[in-house]
């Protein structure tokens, strides 16, 4: 279940500038995240935030895009640009995102160290690939080198969002809130599930959960926890929304 962040109706933000410390009082705004049923979260508007941009309570810039989806922002030079990381799908510090540099600090929030530039060390034998001349072991899952898997990056006609199913833990992909088809990686191929009518992705996956579990077990396929952040980066590089963990319910 997605968490709802509760706060007081009005709170104080401390703006620290090179000249002096100022106190800015803002009223938080509760907004829904349409990609996750029932999810809401709070944003606020610092005085120096660009138009249409807001900040989360942990200081990360977010924006509602043309699809009505709240996504995190990143910096392109001095400018904020939207990413395809959907709010609620990642821990922003672990996804390589940076807090808003308007130097906004909320006294009740503890900063999280940015580990995004640290290499992910392979914990499973046979799944690490180390580029020539690189002494540091960087985790690169085998599926990055499987043509049938990475072909997903070219399916923009039928895919615009990607995630990892909670049970069984396998990659899934589809398009829109009421997809006509969902693709599930079962270890060898992208298995296609056709929708019956106007169903939500979670409903479609729930109705095929037993079938998918049997396929994954038969193929002896294992999706490792370290695969997920790599897949998230790959999904956004392809231009798809990253949905994070997808619950079939």
C-alpha atoms as one frame of an Amber mdcrd trajectory, in Angstrom:
protein
   0.000   0.000   0.000   1.330   3.420  -0.888   1.879   5.627   2.135   0.177
   8.974   2.626   2.406  11.544   4.230   0.544  13.509   6.912   1.670  16.932
   8.087   0.277  20.062   9.642  -1.705  22.356   7.399   0.933  25.051   7.574
   4.647  24.606   8.176   7.800  26.689   8.230  10.635  26.336   5.751  14.031
  27.830   6.467  15.623  29.390   3.403  19.356  29.753   3.823  21.004  32.230
   1.448  24.514  33.570   1.256  23.311  36.923   2.576  20.981  35.987   5.424
  18.583  33.380   6.760  14.933  33.946   5.934  11.789  32.249   7.131   9.182
  31.393   4.542   5.740  30.061   5.480   4.062  27.853   2.896   0.830  25.876
   2.802   1.306  22.280   1.645  -0.791  20.933  -1.186  -2.124  17.371  -1.132
  -1.991  15.922  -4.644  -3.033  12.530  -6.074  -0.684  10.339  -8.083  -2.912
   8.887 -10.828  -0.566   6.010 -11.693  -1.055   4.445  -8.250  -4.619   3.935
  -7.080  -5.230   5.735  -3.805  -1.790   7.339  -3.551  -1.553  10.964  -2.443
   1.397  13.027  -1.267   2.189  16.575  -0.217   4.108  19.183  -2.195   4.879
  22.814  -1.511   5.940  25.807  -3.593   9.154  27.588  -2.527   9.145  31.275
  -3.420  11.950  30.815  -5.970  10.675  27.620  -7.617  10.209  27.809 -11.422
   6.674  27.871 -12.831   4.741  24.585 -12.595   7.413  23.033 -10.359   6.954
  22.018  -6.731   9.080  20.354  -4.079   8.435  17.237  -2.036   8.904  17.352
   1.723  12.369  15.816   1.340  13.328  18.648  -1.006  13.162  17.050  -4.466
  11.675  18.949  -7.428   8.518  17.428  -8.958   6.148  18.394 -11.728   2.872
  17.183 -13.188   3.578  16.375 -16.840   1.303  16.474 -19.881  -0.063  13.007
 -19.002  -1.152  14.230 -15.582   1.559  12.151 -13.879   3.810  13.557 -11.152
   7.469  12.972 -12.008  10.770  13.953 -10.454  12.951  16.610 -12.014  16.669
  16.771 -12.683  19.072  19.494 -13.681  20.207  20.275 -17.207  22.710  22.998
 -16.498  20.882  25.543 -14.315  17.428  24.462 -15.541  15.027  21.873 -14.182
  13.791  19.243 -16.654  11.305  16.424 -15.967  12.451  12.811 -15.826  10.476
   9.601 -16.309  10.892   8.616 -12.669   7.340   8.640 -11.342   6.945   9.989
  -7.813   6.415   6.952  -5.618   8.475   4.567  -7.750  11.993   5.241  -6.439
  14.020   6.622  -3.573  15.196   9.759  -5.393  18.658   9.854  -3.817  19.290
   6.281  -4.935  18.122   7.096  -8.465  20.772   9.777  -8.878  18.384  12.704
  -8.449  19.355  15.880  -6.612  17.339  18.063  -4.231  16.228  21.491  -5.372
  19.239  23.811  -5.305  17.189  26.759  -4.142  18.773  25.756  -0.802  15.508
  24.862   0.867  15.800  22.957   4.104  12.941  21.550   6.157  13.866  21.173
   9.789  11.947  17.906  10.232  13.619  16.113   7.309  16.906  14.298   7.699
  19.056  14.378   4.582  19.937  11.055   2.956  23.473  10.516   1.641  23.576
  10.358  -2.145  24.846   6.925  -3.073  23.810   7.170  -6.716  27.394   7.388
  -7.958  28.544   4.341  -6.061  28.872   1.197  -8.121  26.459  -1.625  -7.394
  28.523  -4.656  -6.438  27.365  -7.976  -7.781  26.313 -10.400  -5.052  25.398
 -13.263  -7.336  28.142 -15.254  -9.086  28.077 -15.090 -12.854  26.103 -11.854
 -13.113  28.890  -9.262 -12.953  30.625  -7.969 -16.056  33.677  -5.784 -15.694
  34.715  -3.595 -18.658  38.333  -3.951 -19.763  40.672  -1.653 -17.902  38.185
  -1.041 -15.110  39.468  -2.269 -11.765  36.162  -1.657 -10.001  33.525  -4.362
 -10.249  30.287  -2.856 -11.576  27.078  -4.860 -11.573  25.706  -5.389 -15.067
  22.877  -7.960 -15.242  22.953 -10.590 -17.953  19.680  -9.372 -19.455  21.443
  -6.214 -20.649  23.164  -8.440 -23.193  20.079 -10.397 -24.285  18.716  -9.061
 -27.574  15.186 -10.311 -26.943  15.078  -8.467 -23.632  16.480  -5.097 -24.725
  14.232  -5.129 -27.817  11.655  -3.739 -25.377  13.305  -0.352 -25.783  11.941
  -0.123 -29.331   8.320  -0.958 -28.506   7.144   2.586 -27.994   3.937   1.893
 -29.913   2.718  -0.534 -27.242   4.796   0.380 -24.171   5.219   3.592 -22.182
   5.739   2.336 -18.619   7.899  -0.351 -17.023   8.197  -1.892 -13.582   8.907
  -5.087 -11.681   6.063  -7.319 -10.544   6.092  -8.015  -6.816   5.192 -11.696
  -7.081   6.690 -13.336  -9.012   9.475 -10.717  -9.267   9.794 -10.245 -13.031
   9.910  -7.219 -15.360   6.577  -6.042 -16.753   5.697  -3.409 -19.347   2.533
  -1.870 -20.805   1.024   1.333 -22.166  -1.504   3.626 -20.500  -3.781   3.117
 -17.507  -5.992   0.619 -19.367  -3.573  -1.324 -21.576  -4.605  -3.673 -24.339
  -1.619  -5.908 -23.639   0.950  -6.430 -20.866   4.389  -7.875 -21.525   6.057
 -10.027 -18.871   9.644 -11.253 -19.020   9.659 -14.897 -17.933  13.384 -15.503
 -18.358  13.395 -16.399 -22.046  10.817 -14.268 -23.846   8.405 -11.404 -23.331
   5.167 -13.229 -22.616   2.127 -11.333 -23.892  -1.064 -11.043 -21.838  -4.054
  -9.615 -23.682  -6.527  -7.559 -21.679 -10.235  -8.343 -21.578 -12.032  -5.031
 -21.726 -11.222  -2.006 -19.618  -8.984  -3.586 -16.949  -6.288  -2.020 -14.810
  -2.763  -3.450 -15.099  -2.915  -4.739 -11.513  -6.146  -6.632 -12.281  -4.701
  -8.200 -15.421  -1.567  -9.328 -13.620  -3.534 -10.680 -10.667  -5.666 -12.826
 -12.975  -2.509 -14.355 -14.513  -0.346 -14.525 -11.389  -0.466 -18.314 -10.993
   0.269 -18.842 -14.668   3.247 -16.468 -14.553   4.640 -18.110 -11.410   4.604
 -21.492 -13.128   6.408 -20.094 -16.183   9.113 -18.455 -14.098   9.626 -21.612
 -12.058   9.766 -23.777 -15.173  12.374 -21.489 -16.722  14.327 -21.431 -13.413
  14.477 -17.660 -13.737  15.577 -15.444 -10.866  15.290 -11.656 -10.740  17.838
 -10.282  -8.278  17.272  -7.260  -6.071  20.339  -5.558  -7.588  18.729  -5.823
 -11.052  15.987  -3.345 -10.185  17.958  -0.062  -9.982  19.757  -0.950 -13.209
  16.424  -1.664 -14.875  15.035   1.638 -13.592  17.873   3.555 -15.214  17.461
   1.605 -18.443  13.706   2.239 -18.529  14.137   5.998 -18.253  16.953   5.910
 -20.827  14.495   4.292 -23.230  12.050   7.100 -22.519   9.533   5.023 -20.541
   7.948   5.808 -17.185   9.476   3.861 -14.320   6.673   2.370 -12.197   8.792
   0.709  -9.526   7.306  -2.304  -7.768   4.008  -3.362  -9.324   1.466  -5.079
  -7.078  -0.978  -7.572  -8.579  -4.183  -7.055  -6.600
